[in-house]
mmCIF file of C-alpha atoms in Angstrom:
data_model
loop_
_atom_site.group_PDB
_atom_site.id
_atom_site.type_symbol
_atom_site.label_atom_id
_atom_site.label_comp_id
_atom_site.label_asym_id
_atom_site.label_seq_id
_atom_site.Cartn_x
_atom_site.Cartn_y
_atom_site.Cartn_z
ATOM 1 C CA UNK A 707 8.471 3.629 10.982
ATOM 2 C CA UNK A 708 12.017 4.332 11.194
ATOM 3 C CA UNK A 709 11.648 7.586 8.742
ATOM 4 C CA UNK A 710 9.030 8.967 10.367
ATOM 5 C CA UNK A 711 11.134 8.660 13.463
ATOM 6 C CA UNK A 712 13.744 10.970 11.687
ATOM 7 C CA UNK A 713 11.090 13.760 10.997
ATOM 8 C CA UNK A 714 10.798 16.028 13.956
ATOM 9 C CA UNK A 715 7.487 17.969 14.696
ATOM 10 C CA UNK A 716 4.787 15.779 13.456
ATOM 11 C CA UNK A 717 2.114 13.875 14.956
ATOM 12 C CA UNK A 718 2.134 10.451 12.784
ATOM 13 C CA UNK A 719 -0.864 8.386 12.038
ATOM 14 C CA UNK A 720 -0.680 4.975 10.727
ATOM 15 C CA UNK A 721 -3.219 2.994 8.460
ATOM 16 C CA UNK A 722 -2.567 -0.732 7.688
ATOM 17 C CA UNK A 723 -4.644 -2.842 5.108
ATOM 18 C CA UNK A 724 -5.272 -5.415 8.457
ATOM 19 C CA UNK A 725 -2.740 -8.055 6.956
ATOM 20 C CA UNK A 726 -2.058 -10.265 9.770
ATOM 21 C CA UNK A 727 1.733 -9.026 10.285
ATOM 22 C CA UNK A 728 0.099 -5.387 10.437
ATOM 23 C CA UNK A 729 -2.584 -6.325 13.416
ATOM 24 C CA UNK A 730 -0.046 -8.559 15.043
ATOM 25 C CA UNK A 731 -0.163 -8.057 18.918
ATOM 26 C CA UNK A 732 3.785 -7.023 18.459
ATOM 27 C CA UNK A 733 2.939 -4.888 16.187
ATOM 28 C CA UNK A 734 0.244 -3.303 18.154
ATOM 29 C CA UNK A 735 2.627 -3.019 21.179
ATOM 30 C CA UNK A 736 5.258 -1.352 19.199
ATOM 31 C CA UNK A 737 3.119 1.262 17.801
ATOM 32 C CA UNK A 738 1.700 1.979 20.977
ATOM 33 C CA UNK A 739 5.401 2.265 22.757
ATOM 34 C CA UNK A 740 5.835 5.092 19.943
ATOM 35 C CA UNK A 741 2.623 6.471 20.565
ATOM 36 C CA UNK A 742 1.317 6.172 17.101
ATOM 37 C CA UNK A 743 -2.374 6.560 16.338
ATOM 38 C CA UNK A 744 -3.691 3.965 14.306
ATOM 39 C CA UNK A 745 -6.439 4.663 11.731
ATOM 40 C CA UNK A 746 -9.078 2.416 11.100
ATOM 41 C CA UNK A 747 -9.009 0.352 7.786
ATOM 42 C CA UNK A 748 -12.839 -0.838 6.704
ATOM 43 C CA UNK A 749 -12.250 -4.827 6.987
ATOM 44 C CA UNK A 750 -13.910 -5.619 3.517
ATOM 45 C CA UNK A 751 -12.251 -2.896 1.446
ATOM 46 C CA UNK A 752 -9.204 -3.883 -0.090
ATOM 47 C CA UNK A 753 -10.064 -1.317 -2.915
ATOM 48 C CA UNK A 754 -8.551 1.520 -0.807
ATOM 49 C CA UNK A 755 -4.906 0.089 -0.502
ATOM 50 C CA UNK A 756 -3.600 1.644 -3.754
ATOM 51 C CA UNK A 757 -0.536 -0.592 -3.395
ATOM 52 C CA UNK A 758 -2.467 -3.425 -4.508
ATOM 53 C CA UNK A 759 -2.876 -1.490 -7.795
ATOM 54 C CA UNK A 760 0.961 -0.672 -8.044
ATOM 55 C CA UNK A 761 1.907 -3.810 -7.474
ATOM 56 C CA UNK A 762 -0.718 -5.006 -10.214
ATOM 57 C CA UNK A 763 0.651 -2.638 -12.816
ATOM 58 C CA UNK A 764 4.458 -3.484 -11.552
ATOM 59 C CA UNK A 765 3.686 -7.333 -11.843
ATOM 60 C CA UNK A 766 2.427 -7.113 -15.197
ATOM 61 C CA UNK A 767 5.827 -5.348 -16.403
ATOM 62 C CA UNK A 768 7.769 -7.840 -14.399
ATOM 63 C CA UNK A 769 6.448 -10.516 -16.004
ATOM 64 C CA UNK A 770 5.622 -9.261 -19.510
ATOM 65 C CA UNK A 771 6.257 -11.736 -22.411
ATOM 66 C CA UNK A 772 6.285 -14.594 -19.952
ATOM 67 C CA UNK A 773 9.193 -13.587 -18.116
ATOM 68 C CA UNK A 774 10.844 -15.858 -15.611
ATOM 69 C CA UNK A 775 13.688 -15.369 -12.994
ATOM 70 C CA UNK A 776 16.683 -17.891 -12.129
ATOM 71 C CA UNK A 777 17.927 -15.737 -9.189
ATOM 72 C CA UNK A 778 16.842 -13.420 -6.769
ATOM 73 C CA UNK A 779 19.096 -10.896 -7.677
ATOM 74 C CA UNK A 780 17.512 -10.580 -11.481
ATOM 75 C CA UNK A 781 14.035 -10.780 -10.007
ATOM 76 C CA UNK A 782 14.956 -7.663 -7.742
ATOM 77 C CA UNK A 783 16.445 -5.903 -10.858
ATOM 78 C CA UNK A 784 13.154 -6.107 -12.616
ATOM 79 C CA UNK A 785 10.992 -5.034 -10.238
ATOM 80 C CA UNK A 786 13.273 -1.915 -9.504
ATOM 81 C CA UNK A 787 13.178 -1.562 -13.398
ATOM 82 C CA UNK A 788 9.388 -1.532 -13.068
ATOM 83 C CA UNK A 789 9.079 0.837 -10.019
ATOM 84 C CA UNK A 790 11.763 3.448 -12.018
ATOM 85 C CA UNK A 791 9.910 3.399 -15.037
ATOM 86 C CA UNK A 792 6.260 3.529 -13.567
ATOM 87 C CA UNK A 793 4.792 6.224 -15.161
ATOM 88 C CA UNK A 794 3.940 9.318 -12.825
ATOM 89 C CA UNK A 795 0.753 9.782 -14.692
ATOM 90 C CA UNK A 796 -0.593 6.000 -12.919
ATOM 91 C CA UNK A 797 0.464 7.067 -9.525
ATOM 92 C CA UNK A 798 -1.474 10.402 -9.979
ATOM 93 C CA UNK A 799 -4.400 8.992 -11.565
ATOM 94 C CA UNK A 800 -4.624 6.456 -8.520
ATOM 95 C CA UNK A 801 -4.128 9.024 -5.912
ATOM 96 C CA UNK A 802 -6.871 11.079 -7.490
ATOM 97 C CA UNK A 803 -9.036 8.267 -7.342
ATOM 98 C CA UNK A 804 -8.774 8.293 -3.612
ATOM 99 C CA UNK A 805 -11.287 10.652 -2.594
ATOM 100 C CA UNK A 806 -13.980 8.701 -4.801
ATOM 101 C CA UNK A 807 -13.003 5.531 -3.445
ATOM 102 C CA UNK A 808 -13.214 6.849 0.304
ATOM 103 C CA UNK A 809 -16.513 8.263 -0.355
ATOM 104 C CA UNK A 810 -18.061 4.856 -1.866
ATOM 105 C CA UNK A 811 -16.490 3.046 0.874
ATOM 106 C CA UNK A 812 -18.375 5.456 3.464
ATOM 107 C CA UNK A 813 -21.789 4.616 1.440
ATOM 108 C CA UNK A 814 -20.874 0.788 1.319
ATOM 109 C CA UNK A 815 -20.416 0.846 4.860
ATOM 110 C CA UNK A 816 -16.900 -0.723 4.415
ATOM 111 C CA UNK A 817 -17.909 -3.510 2.016
ATOM 112 C CA UNK A 818 -16.205 -4.260 -1.512
ATOM 113 C CA UNK A 819 -15.877 -1.569 -3.867
ATOM 114 C CA UNK A 820 -16.172 -2.374 -7.565
ATOM 115 C CA UNK A 821 -12.419 -0.954 -8.459
#
């Protein structure tokens, strides 16, 4: 949220993926104290979380050819490289898939999708 606080003149809405750290009472109290509107996340729809897809692409790149890391810095460097070299077309395709994913989630009442 720090970056959002630096951008004035906007009403912010926050949507998390129901991870326990995102739904804790501490987090809820913090968001309430900042007057942040929290959008509901369908409890059975991880397919709406594009971050999972991005991590999948990056993880395959980081660990291709049986990659192993013997230091945190080496792992961080590999993750940063995977992020920087992620093809924009992949991100664009994921973004463009959201309308259909949301529509399908509504049709399935928030249950798991086939993505």
